[in-house]
Amino acid sequence: MAKWYMPLCLMMLMPLKASAKCGIENKAFSNGEFLTYDLYFNWKFVWLKVGSASMSTVSSTFRGQPAYRTSLTTRGNNRLDGVFVMRDTLLSYCSTADLSPLYFRKGALEGSRYYVDELWYSYPRNHCRLRMHRIDADGEQHWQEKEYADCVYDMMSIFLRARNFDASKLKEGDIIPMPISDARNLTNSWLTYRGKDTFKVEGSKEKFRCLVFSFYEREDGKSHELIRFYITDDMNHIPVRLDMFLSFGSAKVFLRGYKGVRWPMTSKIK
């Protein structure tokens, strides 16, 4: 571990220049957006409310560079704890200039296991370099560094990026490569555009016109849909619903409230 410590400290003091090829123009959100969600889990064919989540985006800096700081916190309640304990906190810094990812951290208590993943991004020679740090459930730490010719993302930065896709240029069935990494390895993954749909928020009268995407990964020679998400068909592209296909069952996340959005919610059906 010692041989990594000094380079990492020095690296974190250096200004960072993001790569334009890994960026996208941000037209969807701005400083001060705050979203809240309800979490549901399918238990014996019954959907139960088992927790909540919140996501906030604020203007900040990362290693001297203007950045959006986005955090997502997920908390299960006593109902879910009886089946599977879940306490996740995700943190992301992306360049305000073009949303290129700069840093990602996931701290997760899942079941009886707590672990931490961290990624630091840099872009030498227009490549994407990752400095990766993982703390296993037993406390063992792992460091590695990898460099890729293509762009690499994480679970937070792909959502921010997807919110800025131009739907007028997408056709149903279009596939968008989205390789993502945690602190262990790179995943062969992609988004598929599923077209448009109308979504009614659980427990309310609110309805939204939505764009629908599925997130897939390929593992052991098979493709798996992990998440299907619905974003508002307006300039905000707010995630209003997520269907998650988990190893221990199915979960859904529904929008409960929003404030500080950048544009009028024209996708809302009155």
Tab-separated table of C-alpha atoms in Angstrom:
chain	number	residue	atom	x	y	z
A	1	MET	CA	0.000	0.000	0.000
A	2	ALA	CA	2.857	2.393	0.803
A	3	LYS	CA	4.059	2.614	-2.805
A	4	TRP	CA	0.617	3.978	-3.815
A	5	TYR	CA	0.208	6.467	-0.997
A	6	MET	CA	2.549	9.235	-2.102
A	7	PRO	CA	1.562	9.233	-5.813
A	8	LEU	CA	-2.086	9.368	-4.854
A	9	CYS	CA	-1.585	12.324	-2.510
A	10	LEU	CA	0.390	14.210	-5.141
A	11	MET	CA	-2.151	13.386	-7.811
A	12	MET	CA	-5.026	14.761	-5.729
A	13	LEU	CA	-3.233	18.104	-5.395
A	14	MET	CA	-2.774	18.511	-9.155
A	15	PRO	CA	-5.334	20.267	-11.357
A	16	LEU	CA	-7.151	17.910	-13.678
A	17	LYS	CA	-8.120	18.447	-17.301
A	18	ALA	CA	-11.097	16.424	-18.462
A	19	SER	CA	-11.358	14.906	-21.926
A	20	ALA	CA	-13.772	16.451	-24.398
A	21	LYS	CA	-14.343	13.108	-26.103
A	22	CYS	CA	-15.750	11.657	-22.846
A	23	GLY	CA	-18.043	14.617	-22.261
A	24	ILE	CA	-21.470	15.748	-23.339
A	25	GLU	CA	-23.094	19.176	-23.217
A	26	ASN	CA	-25.225	19.493	-20.091
A	27	LYS	CA	-28.622	20.970	-20.887
A	28	ALA	CA	-30.676	19.005	-18.351
A	29	PHE	CA	-29.802	20.130	-14.816
A	30	SER	CA	-28.012	22.781	-12.813
A	31	ASN	CA	-26.943	23.658	-9.285
A	32	GLY	CA	-29.530	22.999	-6.577
A	33	GLU	CA	-31.557	20.121	-8.014
A	34	PHE	CA	-32.945	17.783	-5.338
A	35	LEU	CA	-34.944	14.623	-6.053
A	36	THR	CA	-36.567	12.174	-3.634
A	37	TYR	CA	-37.769	8.638	-4.283
A	38	ASP	CA	-39.661	5.750	-2.686
A	39	LEU	CA	-38.217	2.262	-2.899
A	40	TYR	CA	-40.427	-0.817	-3.408
A	41	PHE	CA	-39.494	-4.497	-3.268
A	42	ASN	CA	-41.383	-7.485	-4.614
A	43	TRP	CA	-42.016	-9.922	-1.774
A	44	LYS	CA	-44.118	-13.030	-2.524
A	45	PHE	CA	-45.817	-11.283	-5.474
A	46	VAL	CA	-46.660	-8.203	-3.372
A	47	TRP	CA	-44.963	-4.832	-3.858
A	48	LEU	CA	-43.980	-3.371	-0.475
A	49	LYS	CA	-42.583	0.067	0.261
A	50	VAL	CA	-39.250	-0.728	1.860
A	51	GLY	CA	-37.202	2.462	1.854
A	52	SER	CA	-36.311	5.776	0.296
A	53	ALA	CA	-33.634	7.473	-1.749
A	54	SER	CA	-32.554	11.044	-2.414
A	55	MET	CA	-30.320	12.570	-5.080
A	56	SER	CA	-28.851	16.061	-5.029
A	57	THR	CA	-26.662	18.037	-7.418
A	58	VAL	CA	-24.700	21.132	-6.387
A	59	SER	CA	-21.936	23.230	-7.894
A	60	SER	CA	-18.548	22.455	-6.379
A	61	THR	CA	-14.899	21.962	-7.334
A	62	PHE	CA	-12.709	18.894	-7.620
A	63	ARG	CA	-8.937	19.313	-7.539
A	64	GLY	CA	-9.307	22.927	-8.597
A	65	GLN	CA	-11.723	22.279	-11.440
A	66	PRO	CA	-15.383	23.432	-11.432
A	67	ALA	CA	-17.558	20.363	-11.011
A	68	TYR	CA	-21.029	19.116	-10.255
A	69	ARG	CA	-21.151	17.144	-7.032
A	70	THR	CA	-23.967	14.587	-7.245
A	71	SER	CA	-24.843	12.299	-4.362
A	72	LEU	CA	-27.338	9.458	-4.162
A	73	THR	CA	-28.324	7.952	-0.819
A	74	THR	CA	-30.468	4.822	-0.543
A	75	ARG	CA	-31.887	3.569	2.743
A	76	GLY	CA	-33.977	0.480	3.372
A	77	ASN	CA	-36.461	0.443	6.253
A	78	ASN	CA	-37.230	-2.311	8.769
A	79	ARG	CA	-39.293	-4.209	6.203
A	80	LEU	CA	-36.377	-4.576	3.829
A	81	ASP	CA	-33.875	-5.178	6.620
A	82	GLY	CA	-35.673	-8.416	7.403
A	83	VAL	CA	-34.841	-9.646	3.905
A	84	PHE	CA	-31.757	-7.738	2.838
A	85	VAL	CA	-30.017	-4.798	4.559
A	86	MET	CA	-29.236	-1.985	2.111
A	87	ARG	CA	-27.480	1.273	2.957
A	88	ASP	CA	-25.818	2.729	-0.140
A	89	THR	CA	-24.193	6.119	-0.644
A	90	LEU	CA	-22.902	7.087	-4.078
A	91	LEU	CA	-20.898	10.241	-4.745
A	92	SER	CA	-19.831	11.605	-8.113
A	93	TYR	CA	-17.901	14.619	-9.361
A	94	CYS	CA	-18.245	15.502	-13.057
A	95	SER	CA	-16.815	18.472	-14.929
A	96	THR	CA	-19.265	21.351	-15.276
A	97	ALA	CA	-17.758	22.045	-18.703
A	98	ASP	CA	-18.796	18.744	-20.297
A	99	LEU	CA	-19.817	16.219	-17.590
A	100	SER	CA	-16.640	14.160	-18.012
A	101	PRO	CA	-16.355	12.029	-14.859
A	102	LEU	CA	-13.668	13.086	-12.388
A	103	TYR	CA	-14.292	10.986	-9.261
A	104	PHE	CA	-16.696	8.317	-8.013
A	105	ARG	CA	-17.216	6.683	-4.633
A	106	LYS	CA	-19.640	4.013	-3.517
A	107	GLY	CA	-19.980	3.029	0.122
A	108	ALA	CA	-22.377	0.114	0.426
A	109	LEU	CA	-23.809	-1.983	3.217
A	110	GLU	CA	-25.528	-4.813	1.373
A	111	GLY	CA	-26.639	-7.737	3.503
A	112	SER	CA	-23.905	-8.275	6.081
A	113	ARG	CA	-21.217	-6.926	3.760
A	114	TYR	CA	-19.819	-3.377	3.737
A	115	TYR	CA	-17.392	-2.299	1.046
A	116	VAL	CA	-16.082	0.882	-0.592
A	117	ASP	CA	-15.222	1.517	-4.241
A	118	GLU	CA	-13.367	4.649	-5.392
A	119	LEU	CA	-12.353	5.812	-8.858
A	120	TRP	CA	-10.189	8.794	-9.830
A	121	TYR	CA	-10.312	9.759	-13.511
A	122	SER	CA	-7.634	11.461	-15.587
A	123	TYR	CA	-7.264	11.870	-19.350
A	124	PRO	CA	-3.643	11.674	-20.525
A	125	ARG	CA	-3.088	11.611	-24.289
A	126	ASN	CA	-6.872	11.727	-24.750
A	127	HIS	CA	-7.154	8.304	-23.084
A	128	CYS	CA	-9.130	7.501	-19.933
A	129	ARG	CA	-6.987	6.507	-16.943
A	130	LEU	CA	-8.531	5.132	-13.747
A	131	ARG	CA	-6.911	5.014	-10.325
A	132	MET	CA	-8.974	2.412	-8.472
A	133	HIS	CA	-9.295	1.754	-4.740
A	134	ARG	CA	-11.419	-0.925	-3.069
A	135	ILE	CA	-11.923	-1.747	0.598
A	136	ASP	CA	-13.335	-5.246	0.952
A	137	ALA	CA	-15.793	-6.346	3.622
A	138	ASP	CA	-12.864	-7.834	5.590
A	139	GLY	CA	-11.032	-4.475	5.498
A	140	GLU	CA	-8.412	-5.511	2.952
A	141	GLN	CA	-7.472	-2.693	0.562
A	142	HIS	CA	-6.687	-3.022	-3.124
A	143	TRP	CA	-5.162	-0.422	-5.452
A	144	GLN	CA	-4.695	-0.594	-9.189
A	145	GLU	CA	-4.409	1.698	-12.187
A	146	LYS	CA	-5.686	1.059	-15.712
A	147	GLU	CA	-5.762	3.091	-18.911
A	148	TYR	CA	-8.227	2.751	-21.775
A	149	ALA	CA	-8.315	4.193	-25.290
A	150	ASP	CA	-12.097	4.612	-24.988
A	151	CYS	CA	-14.198	6.415	-22.398
A	152	VAL	CA	-15.195	4.633	-19.195
A	153	TYR	CA	-17.967	5.636	-16.795
A	154	ASP	CA	-19.481	4.656	-13.453
A	155	MET	CA	-23.044	4.093	-12.271
A	156	MET	CA	-23.591	7.767	-11.459
A	157	SER	CA	-21.977	9.374	-14.487
A	158	ILE	CA	-23.940	7.197	-16.946
A	159	PHE	CA	-27.207	8.525	-15.491
A	160	LEU	CA	-26.030	12.124	-15.770
A	161	ARG	CA	-24.899	11.453	-19.323
A	162	ALA	CA	-28.155	9.700	-20.295
A	163	ARG	CA	-30.125	12.701	-19.066
A	164	ASN	CA	-28.505	14.730	-21.824
A	165	PHE	CA	-29.148	12.467	-24.802
A	166	ASP	CA	-30.983	14.110	-27.689
A	167	ALA	CA	-34.059	11.882	-28.028
A	168	SER	CA	-34.855	13.364	-31.438
A	169	LYS	CA	-31.785	11.551	-32.750
A	170	LEU	CA	-32.658	8.190	-31.184
A	171	LYS	CA	-34.703	5.373	-32.650
A	172	GLU	CA	-36.270	2.576	-30.666
A	173	GLY	CA	-33.745	-0.241	-30.327
A	174	ASP	CA	-30.678	2.004	-30.661
A	175	ILE	CA	-27.718	0.718	-28.633
A	176	ILE	CA	-25.341	3.132	-26.886
A	177	PRO	CA	-22.073	1.586	-25.603
A	178	MET	CA	-21.501	2.532	-21.957
A	179	PRO	CA	-18.561	0.623	-20.448
A	180	ILE	CA	-18.539	1.123	-16.690
A	181	SER	CA	-16.027	0.244	-14.023
A	182	ASP	CA	-16.013	-0.326	-10.305
A	183	ALA	CA	-12.766	-0.591	-8.354
A	184	ARG	CA	-12.202	-4.153	-9.566
A	185	ASN	CA	-12.822	-4.407	-13.284
A	186	LEU	CA	-14.381	-3.046	-16.447
A	187	THR	CA	-17.835	-4.271	-17.442
A	188	ASN	CA	-19.034	-4.771	-20.990
A	189	SER	CA	-22.245	-2.763	-20.729
A	190	TRP	CA	-24.554	-0.596	-22.804
A	191	LEU	CA	-27.822	1.305	-22.879
A	192	THR	CA	-30.698	0.399	-25.179
A	193	TYR	CA	-33.307	3.024	-26.046
A	194	ARG	CA	-36.766	1.467	-25.652
A	195	GLY	CA	-38.850	4.373	-26.946
A	196	LYS	CA	-41.489	6.446	-25.153
A	197	ASP	CA	-44.069	5.561	-22.509
A	198	THR	CA	-46.394	7.223	-19.997
A	199	PHE	CA	-45.710	6.700	-16.305
A	200	LYS	CA	-48.097	7.334	-13.414
A	201	VAL	CA	-46.345	7.989	-10.116
A	202	GLU	CA	-47.256	5.431	-7.461
A	203	GLY	CA	-49.720	6.795	-4.871
A	204	SER	CA	-50.397	10.039	-6.735
A	205	LYS	CA	-52.287	11.432	-9.716
A	206	GLU	CA	-49.151	12.658	-11.467
A	207	LYS	CA	-48.397	11.307	-14.927
A	208	PHE	CA	-45.353	11.958	-17.095
A	209	ARG	CA	-44.412	11.349	-20.692
A	210	CYS	CA	-41.131	9.468	-20.503
A	211	LEU	CA	-38.157	8.224	-22.480
A	212	VAL	CA	-37.264	4.664	-21.533
A	213	PHE	CA	-33.771	3.136	-21.442
A	214	SER	CA	-32.446	-0.249	-20.346
A	215	PHE	CA	-28.981	-0.807	-18.925
A	216	TYR	CA	-27.435	-4.156	-19.892
A	217	GLU	CA	-24.206	-5.933	-19.090
A	218	ARG	CA	-22.691	-9.047	-20.601
A	219	GLU	CA	-21.325	-11.666	-18.239
A	220	ASP	CA	-20.465	-15.336	-18.754
A	221	GLY	CA	-21.503	-15.058	-22.392
A	222	LYS	CA	-25.016	-13.838	-21.544
A	223	SER	CA	-26.656	-10.402	-21.660
A	224	HIS	CA	-28.482	-9.282	-18.520
A	225	GLU	CA	-30.835	-6.321	-18.129
A	226	LEU	CA	-29.940	-4.768	-14.778
A	227	ILE	CA	-31.950	-1.536	-14.737
A	228	ARG	CA	-34.778	-0.076	-16.784
A	229	PHE	CA	-35.216	3.638	-16.195
A	230	TYR	CA	-37.757	6.248	-17.215
A	231	ILE	CA	-36.780	9.901	-17.618
A	232	THR	CA	-39.138	12.779	-18.301
A	233	ASP	CA	-39.605	13.651	-21.966
A	234	ASP	CA	-38.748	17.314	-21.486
A	235	MET	CA	-35.562	19.319	-21.115
A	236	ASN	CA	-35.025	18.197	-17.482
A	237	HIS	CA	-34.902	14.451	-18.222
A	238	ILE	CA	-35.531	13.674	-14.556
A	239	PRO	CA	-35.482	9.969	-13.632
A	240	VAL	CA	-39.028	9.216	-12.426
A	241	ARG	CA	-38.924	5.426	-12.276
A	242	LEU	CA	-36.270	2.709	-12.079
A	243	ASP	CA	-36.939	-1.018	-12.361
A	244	MET	CA	-34.029	-2.963	-10.878
A	245	PHE	CA	-33.500	-6.653	-11.535
A	246	LEU	CA	-31.456	-7.823	-8.564
A	247	SER	CA	-29.857	-11.139	-7.685
A	248	PHE	CA	-32.229	-11.439	-4.704
A	249	GLY	CA	-35.419	-10.186	-6.368
A	250	SER	CA	-36.961	-7.176	-8.104
A	251	ALA	CA	-37.132	-3.592	-6.876
A	252	LYS	CA	-38.694	-0.400	-8.172
A	253	VAL	CA	-37.898	3.232	-7.425
A	254	PHE	CA	-40.589	5.890	-7.934
A	255	LEU	CA	-40.204	9.675	-7.887
A	256	ARG	CA	-41.764	11.235	-4.793
A	257	GLY	CA	-40.723	14.879	-5.065
A	258	TYR	CA	-38.492	17.332	-6.881
A	259	LYS	CA	-37.255	20.896	-6.498
A	260	GLY	CA	-34.650	23.124	-8.061
A	261	VAL	CA	-35.195	21.678	-11.538
A	262	ARG	CA	-33.709	23.697	-14.371
A	263	TRP	CA	-36.673	23.814	-16.771
A	264	PRO	CA	-40.496	23.716	-16.623
A	265	MET	CA	-41.850	20.182	-16.287
A	266	THR	CA	-43.566	20.145	-19.665
A	267	SER	CA	-43.702	16.332	-19.701
A	268	LYS	CA	-46.260	16.359	-16.884
A	269	ILE	CA	-49.684	15.309	-18.109
A	270	LYS	CA	-52.494	17.390	-16.610
